[in-house]
Coordinates of C-alpha atoms in Angstrom, one line a residue:
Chain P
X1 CA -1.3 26.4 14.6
X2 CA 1.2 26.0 12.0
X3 CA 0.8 25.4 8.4
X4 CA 1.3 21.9 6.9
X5 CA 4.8 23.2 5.4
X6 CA 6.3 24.0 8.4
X7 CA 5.3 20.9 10.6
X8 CA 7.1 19.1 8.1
X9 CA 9.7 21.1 7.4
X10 CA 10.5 20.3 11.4
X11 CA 9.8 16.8 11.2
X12 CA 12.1 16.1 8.0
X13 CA 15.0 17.7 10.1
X14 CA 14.8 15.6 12.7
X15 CA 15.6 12.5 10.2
X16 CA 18.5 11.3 9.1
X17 CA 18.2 8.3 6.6
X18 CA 14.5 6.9 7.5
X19 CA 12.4 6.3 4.6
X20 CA 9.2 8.3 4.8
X21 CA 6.2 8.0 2.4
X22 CA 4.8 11.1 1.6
X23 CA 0.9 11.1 0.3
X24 CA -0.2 11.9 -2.6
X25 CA -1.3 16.1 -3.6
X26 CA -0.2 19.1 -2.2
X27 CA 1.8 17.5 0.8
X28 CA 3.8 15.4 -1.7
X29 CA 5.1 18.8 -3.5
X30 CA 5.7 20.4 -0.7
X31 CA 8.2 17.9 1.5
X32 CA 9.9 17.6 -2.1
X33 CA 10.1 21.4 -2.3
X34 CA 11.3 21.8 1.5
X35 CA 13.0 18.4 1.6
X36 CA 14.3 16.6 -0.7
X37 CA 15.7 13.7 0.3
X38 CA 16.6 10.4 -1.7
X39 CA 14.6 8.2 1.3
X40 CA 11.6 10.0 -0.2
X41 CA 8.8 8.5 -1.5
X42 CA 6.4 10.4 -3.7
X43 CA 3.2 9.1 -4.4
X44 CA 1.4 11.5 -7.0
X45 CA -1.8 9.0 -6.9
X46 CA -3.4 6.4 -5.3
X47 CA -5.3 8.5 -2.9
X48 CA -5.7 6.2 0.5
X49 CA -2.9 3.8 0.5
X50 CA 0.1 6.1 2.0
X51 CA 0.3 3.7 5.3
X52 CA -0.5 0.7 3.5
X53 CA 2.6 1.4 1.3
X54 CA 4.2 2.4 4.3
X55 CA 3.5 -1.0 5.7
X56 CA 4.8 -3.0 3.2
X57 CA 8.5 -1.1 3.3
X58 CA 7.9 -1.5 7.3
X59 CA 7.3 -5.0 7.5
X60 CA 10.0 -6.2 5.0
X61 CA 12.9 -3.4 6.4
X62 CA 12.0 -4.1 10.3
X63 CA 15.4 -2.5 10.9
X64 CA 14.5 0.7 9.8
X65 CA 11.6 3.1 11.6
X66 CA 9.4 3.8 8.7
X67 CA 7.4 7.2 8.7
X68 CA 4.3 8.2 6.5
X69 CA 3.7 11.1 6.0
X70 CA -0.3 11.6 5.9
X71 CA -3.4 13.3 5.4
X72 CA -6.5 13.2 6.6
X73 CA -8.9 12.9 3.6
X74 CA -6.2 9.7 3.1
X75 CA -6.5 8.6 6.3
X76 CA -10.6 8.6 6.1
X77 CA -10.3 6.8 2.4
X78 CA -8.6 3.9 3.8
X79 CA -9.5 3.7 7.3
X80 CA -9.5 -0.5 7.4
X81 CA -5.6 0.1 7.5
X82 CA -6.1 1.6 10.7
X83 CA -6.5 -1.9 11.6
X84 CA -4.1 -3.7 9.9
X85 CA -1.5 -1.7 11.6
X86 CA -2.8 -1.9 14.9
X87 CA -3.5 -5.8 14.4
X88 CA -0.4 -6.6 12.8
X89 CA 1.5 -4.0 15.4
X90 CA 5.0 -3.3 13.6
X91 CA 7.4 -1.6 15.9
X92 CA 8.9 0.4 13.2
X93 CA 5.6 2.2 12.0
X94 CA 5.6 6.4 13.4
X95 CA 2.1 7.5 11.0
X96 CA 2.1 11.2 11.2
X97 CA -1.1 12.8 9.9
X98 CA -1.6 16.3 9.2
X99 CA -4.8 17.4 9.6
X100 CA -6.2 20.3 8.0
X101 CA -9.8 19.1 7.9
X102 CA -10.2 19.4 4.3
X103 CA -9.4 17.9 1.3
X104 CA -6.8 20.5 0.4
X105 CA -5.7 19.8 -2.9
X106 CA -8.7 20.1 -4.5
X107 CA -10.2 23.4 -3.2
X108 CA -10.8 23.0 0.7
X109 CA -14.3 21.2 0.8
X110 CA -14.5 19.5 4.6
X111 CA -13.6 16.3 5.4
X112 CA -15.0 14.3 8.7
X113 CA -12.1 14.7 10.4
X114 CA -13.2 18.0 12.5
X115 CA -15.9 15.4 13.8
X116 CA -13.9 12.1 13.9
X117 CA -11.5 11.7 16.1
X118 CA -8.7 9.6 13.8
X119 CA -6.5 9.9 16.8
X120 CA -9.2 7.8 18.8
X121 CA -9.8 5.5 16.0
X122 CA -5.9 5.0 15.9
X123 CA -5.8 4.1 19.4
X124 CA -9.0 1.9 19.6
X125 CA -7.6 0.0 16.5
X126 CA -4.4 -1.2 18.5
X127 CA -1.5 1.6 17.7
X128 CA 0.9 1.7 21.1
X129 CA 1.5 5.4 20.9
X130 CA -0.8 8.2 19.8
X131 CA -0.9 11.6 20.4
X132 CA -2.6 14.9 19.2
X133 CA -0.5 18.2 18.9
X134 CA -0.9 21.9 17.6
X135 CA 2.1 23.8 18.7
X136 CA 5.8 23.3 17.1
X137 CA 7.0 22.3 20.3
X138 CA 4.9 19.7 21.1
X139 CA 4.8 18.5 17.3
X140 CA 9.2 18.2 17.4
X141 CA 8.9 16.5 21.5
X142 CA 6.5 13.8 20.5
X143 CA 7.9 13.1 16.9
X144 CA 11.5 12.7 18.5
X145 CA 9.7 10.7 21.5
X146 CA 8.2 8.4 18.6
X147 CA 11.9 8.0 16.4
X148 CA 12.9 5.6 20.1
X149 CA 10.2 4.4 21.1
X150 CA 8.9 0.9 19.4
X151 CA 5.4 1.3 17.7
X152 CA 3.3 1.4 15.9
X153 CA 3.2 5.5 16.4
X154 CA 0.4 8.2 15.3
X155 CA 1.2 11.5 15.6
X156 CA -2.3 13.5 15.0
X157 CA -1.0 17.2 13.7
X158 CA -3.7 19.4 13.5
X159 CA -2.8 21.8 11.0
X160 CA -4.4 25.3 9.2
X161 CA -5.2 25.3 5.9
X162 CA -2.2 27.6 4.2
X163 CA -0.8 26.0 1.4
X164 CA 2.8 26.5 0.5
X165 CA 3.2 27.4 -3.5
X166 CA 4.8 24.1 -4.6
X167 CA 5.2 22.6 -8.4
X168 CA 4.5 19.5 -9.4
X169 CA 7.6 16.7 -8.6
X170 CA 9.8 17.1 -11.8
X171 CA 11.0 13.3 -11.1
X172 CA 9.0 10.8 -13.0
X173 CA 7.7 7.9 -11.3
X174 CA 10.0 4.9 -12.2
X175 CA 12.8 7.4 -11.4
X176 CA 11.2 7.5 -7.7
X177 CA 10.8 4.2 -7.4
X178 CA 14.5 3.4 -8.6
X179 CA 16.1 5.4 -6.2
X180 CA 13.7 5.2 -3.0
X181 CA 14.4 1.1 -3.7
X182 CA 18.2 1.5 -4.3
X183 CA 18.4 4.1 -1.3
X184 CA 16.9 1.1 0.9
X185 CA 19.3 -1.8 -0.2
Chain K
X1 CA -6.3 -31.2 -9.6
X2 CA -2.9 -28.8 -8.4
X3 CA -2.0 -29.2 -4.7
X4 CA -1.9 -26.3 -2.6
X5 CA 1.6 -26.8 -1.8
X6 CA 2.8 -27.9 -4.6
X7 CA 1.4 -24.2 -6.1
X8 CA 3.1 -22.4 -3.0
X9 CA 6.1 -24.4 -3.2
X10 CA 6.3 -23.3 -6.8
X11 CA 5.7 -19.2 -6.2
X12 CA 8.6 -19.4 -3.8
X13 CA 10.7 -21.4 -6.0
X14 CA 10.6 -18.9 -9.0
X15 CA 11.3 -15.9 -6.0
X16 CA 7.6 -14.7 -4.5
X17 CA 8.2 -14.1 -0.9
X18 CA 6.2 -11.9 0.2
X19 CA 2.4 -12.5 -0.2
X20 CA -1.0 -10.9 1.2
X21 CA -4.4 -10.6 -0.3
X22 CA -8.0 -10.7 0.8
X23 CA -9.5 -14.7 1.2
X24 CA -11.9 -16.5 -1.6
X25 CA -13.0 -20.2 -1.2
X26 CA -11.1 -21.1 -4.2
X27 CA -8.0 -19.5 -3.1
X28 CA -8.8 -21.0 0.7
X29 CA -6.1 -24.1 0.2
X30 CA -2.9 -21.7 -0.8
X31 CA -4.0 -18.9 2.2
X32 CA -3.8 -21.8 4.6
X33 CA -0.5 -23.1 3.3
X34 CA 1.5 -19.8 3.3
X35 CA -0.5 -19.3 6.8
X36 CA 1.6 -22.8 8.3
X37 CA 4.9 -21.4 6.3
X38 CA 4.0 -17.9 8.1
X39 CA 4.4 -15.9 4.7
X40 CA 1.3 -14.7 4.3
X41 CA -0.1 -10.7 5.7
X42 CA -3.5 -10.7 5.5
X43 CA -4.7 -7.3 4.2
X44 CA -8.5 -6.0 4.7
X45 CA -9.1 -4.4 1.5
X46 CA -7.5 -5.4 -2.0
X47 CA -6.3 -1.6 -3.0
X48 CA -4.3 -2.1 0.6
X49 CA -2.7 -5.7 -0.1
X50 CA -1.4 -4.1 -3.6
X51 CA -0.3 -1.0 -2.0
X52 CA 1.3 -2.8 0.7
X53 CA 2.9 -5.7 -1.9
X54 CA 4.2 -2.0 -3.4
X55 CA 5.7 -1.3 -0.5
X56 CA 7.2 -4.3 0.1
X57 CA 8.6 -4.1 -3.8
X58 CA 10.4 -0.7 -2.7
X59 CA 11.9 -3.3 0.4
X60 CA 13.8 -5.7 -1.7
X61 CA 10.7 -8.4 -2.0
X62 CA 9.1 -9.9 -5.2
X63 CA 5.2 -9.5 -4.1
X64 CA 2.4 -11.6 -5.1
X65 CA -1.3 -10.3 -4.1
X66 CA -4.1 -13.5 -4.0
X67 CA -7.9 -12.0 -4.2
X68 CA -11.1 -12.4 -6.1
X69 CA -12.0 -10.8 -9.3
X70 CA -14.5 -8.4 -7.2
X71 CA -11.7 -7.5 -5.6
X72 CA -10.1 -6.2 -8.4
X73 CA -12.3 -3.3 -8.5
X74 CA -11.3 -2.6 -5.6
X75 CA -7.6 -2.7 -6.7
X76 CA -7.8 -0.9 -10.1
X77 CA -7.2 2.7 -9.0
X78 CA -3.9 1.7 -7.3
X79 CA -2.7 -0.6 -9.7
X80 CA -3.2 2.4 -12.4
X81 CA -2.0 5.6 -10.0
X82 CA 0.8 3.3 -8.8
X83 CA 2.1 0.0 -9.9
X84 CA 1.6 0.9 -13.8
X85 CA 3.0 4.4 -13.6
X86 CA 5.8 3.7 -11.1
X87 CA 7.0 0.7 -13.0
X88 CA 6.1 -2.3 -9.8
X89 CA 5.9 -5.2 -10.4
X90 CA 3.4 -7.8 -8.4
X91 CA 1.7 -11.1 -9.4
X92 CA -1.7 -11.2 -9.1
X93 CA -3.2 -14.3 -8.1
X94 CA -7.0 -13.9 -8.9
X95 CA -9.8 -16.6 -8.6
X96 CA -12.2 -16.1 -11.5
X97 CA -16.2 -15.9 -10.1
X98 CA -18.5 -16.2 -12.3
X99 CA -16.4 -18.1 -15.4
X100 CA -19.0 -18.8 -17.7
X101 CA -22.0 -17.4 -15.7
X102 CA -22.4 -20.0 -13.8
X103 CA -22.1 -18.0 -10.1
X104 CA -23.8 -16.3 -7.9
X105 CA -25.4 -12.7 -9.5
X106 CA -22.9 -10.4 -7.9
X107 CA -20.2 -12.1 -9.6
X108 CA -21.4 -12.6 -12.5
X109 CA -20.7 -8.9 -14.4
X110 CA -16.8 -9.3 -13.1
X111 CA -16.5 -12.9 -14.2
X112 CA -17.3 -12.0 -17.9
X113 CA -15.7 -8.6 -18.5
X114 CA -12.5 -9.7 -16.0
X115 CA -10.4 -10.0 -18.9
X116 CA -11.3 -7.4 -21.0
X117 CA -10.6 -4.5 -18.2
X118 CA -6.9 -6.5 -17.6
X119 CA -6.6 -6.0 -21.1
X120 CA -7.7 -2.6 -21.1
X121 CA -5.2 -1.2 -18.3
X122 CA -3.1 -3.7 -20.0
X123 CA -1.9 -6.1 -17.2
X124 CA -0.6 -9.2 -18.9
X125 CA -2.8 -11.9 -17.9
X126 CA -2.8 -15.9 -18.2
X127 CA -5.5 -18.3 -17.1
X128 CA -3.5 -21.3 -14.8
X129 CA -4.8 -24.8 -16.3
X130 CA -3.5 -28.3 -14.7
X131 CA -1.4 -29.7 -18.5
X132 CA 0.6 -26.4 -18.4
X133 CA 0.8 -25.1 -15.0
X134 CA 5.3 -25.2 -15.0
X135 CA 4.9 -22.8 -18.3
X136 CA 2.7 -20.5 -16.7
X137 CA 3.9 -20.0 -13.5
X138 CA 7.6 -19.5 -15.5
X139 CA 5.7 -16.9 -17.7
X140 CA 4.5 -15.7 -15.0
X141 CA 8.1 -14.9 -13.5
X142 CA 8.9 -13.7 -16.3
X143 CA 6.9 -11.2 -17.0
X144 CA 6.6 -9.6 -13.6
X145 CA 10.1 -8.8 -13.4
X146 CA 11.3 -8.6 -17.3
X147 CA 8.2 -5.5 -17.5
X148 CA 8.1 -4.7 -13.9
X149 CA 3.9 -4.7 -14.1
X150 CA 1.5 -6.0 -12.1
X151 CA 0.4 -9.6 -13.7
X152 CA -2.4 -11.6 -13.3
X153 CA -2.9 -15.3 -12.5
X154 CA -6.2 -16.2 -12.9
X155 CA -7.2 -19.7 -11.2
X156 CA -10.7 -21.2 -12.0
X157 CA -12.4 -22.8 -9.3
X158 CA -11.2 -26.9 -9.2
X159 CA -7.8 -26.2 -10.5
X160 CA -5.6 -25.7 -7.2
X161 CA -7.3 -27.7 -3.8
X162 CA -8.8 -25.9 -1.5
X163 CA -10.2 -26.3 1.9
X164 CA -14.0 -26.4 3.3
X165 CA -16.7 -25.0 2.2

């Protein structure tokens, strides 16, 4: 299994300018420690809403494939989106969540995931193409399978626990939004 | 009495084009409206349709959110974690339950302390009345994009049509 830092260190190579939505916590500080790039999106709060934010960008930029970057205590918190997506179906949607199985920022207390299948609940809601992966190689085949193919995508990573030593985003918010908006036009 | 699309002709005249939210009764006439002019995403949750009005901010749109005041609580985190931190700006149309106590009980602590909490996370608000309804929604306009905050519309029931029941 690999760690949450190098799934997306491998994911955020594969990309060129696609905006990507990161959620909010540890995940957040590490793809801006690994990879910054200006397409970026931060969130620091607002636990819940990374694919609802993500939808919003996808919906009004159908040009561009859209990828959130997620977790899965996020994913549990705002599980009616699961629908939205799958009802609404926008082709340039690729939802990667990485799944530890715990709410990692705050000291690793369990989530449901290990017993809920989000992957399932993806697929019953209406996404096109799902899949679950451990290993690098299936993580980079799938994710590049997903950048082609028209969506909406979920890509269930099932990650360990290791957190990478990452400090807090230096940019302040309005700064984020700014460029991530400018980087977009 | 303020028709429906009179009030949707008016959003998208001052530059609102992209709208979601959750249904009320008293918002039923302007859902169906931007339904037939296909601009309207229905959301499932209120923190989703402002997260997702967010993201369509960061797209190039000027977002408006419709909702009832119980949906609010739903919306405060993200409107305080996001919106009012990242500087995003997003009318708020809510429909005010329980003005004046006169609703059903679940509505009823919302409707009286509505205004208070908008003033408390400070969201500019302003309550949309038939003699002035031209200088609101320009206020409105304004204030959105000249603060780049979330601000808050709030429509009593009987002042824009709506449909059945």
């Amino acid at each position: 299994m690999q760690s949450r830092a190098q799934a997306m260190g491998a994911l955020l190579e594969l990309l060129t300018d696609q905006p990507v939505i990161v959620c909010n916590g540890f995940p957040s500080r590490e793809a801006y420690k690994i990879h910054d790039r200006v397409t970026n999106f931060y969130m620091i709060g607002s636990m819940g809403v990374t694919a609802s934010i993500g939808l919003g960008v996808a919906l009004t930029k159908p040009d561009k494939k859209v990828v959130i970057f997620d977790g899965d205590g996020n994913v549990l918190m705002g599980m009616g989106t699961l629908a939205t997506v799958g009802a609404l179906k926008p082709k340039n949607f690729i939802h990667v969540v990485f799944d530890n199985e715990v709410y990692g920022s705050t000291g690793n207390q369990p989530t449901y995931s290990r017993w809920v299948r989000l992957d399932q609940v993806a697929k019953s809601s209406g996404y096109v193409n799902v899949e679950r992966v451990w290993e690098r190689e299936d993580i980079i085949y799938e994710f590049k399978d997903m950048l082609t193919k028209d969506g909406p995508s979920f890509l269930l990573i099932k990650i360990n626990e290791q957190i990478e030593d990452a400090d807090r985003i230096p940019l302040e918010p309005q700064e984020m939004t700014r460029r991530f908006k400018a980087a977009l036009e | 009495m303020i028709d429906s699309d009179d009030f949707v002709q008016a959003l998208q005249d001052i530059g609102f084009d992209f709208f979601t939210g959750v249904p009320d009764t008293i918002l039923g006439g302007i859902i169906a409206v931007l339904g037939e002019r296909n601009l309207y995403t229905p959301a499932v949750r209120e923190d989703e349709a402002v997260a997702m009005a967010a993201g369509a901010y960061l797209g190039g749109k000027i977002p408006a959110v419709l909702m009832q005041n119980s949906g609010l609580g739903n919306a405060m985190n993200v409107l305080m974690s996001l919106h009012l931190i990242y500087q995003i700006p997003c009318l708020l149309v809510i429909s005010w339950r329980g003005f004046e106590g006169k609703d059903a009980p679940e509505h009823l602590v919302m409707g009286q302390t509505m205004t208070q909490l908008l003033e408390t996370i400070q969201i500019p608000c302003r309550t949309l009345s038939t003699e002035s309804v031209v200088d609101d929604l320009k206020w409105t306009a304004q204030t959105v994009m000249s603060q780049r905050v979330p601000v808050a519309l709030l429509l009593k029931k009987g002042v824009v049509k709506t449909v059945q029941p």
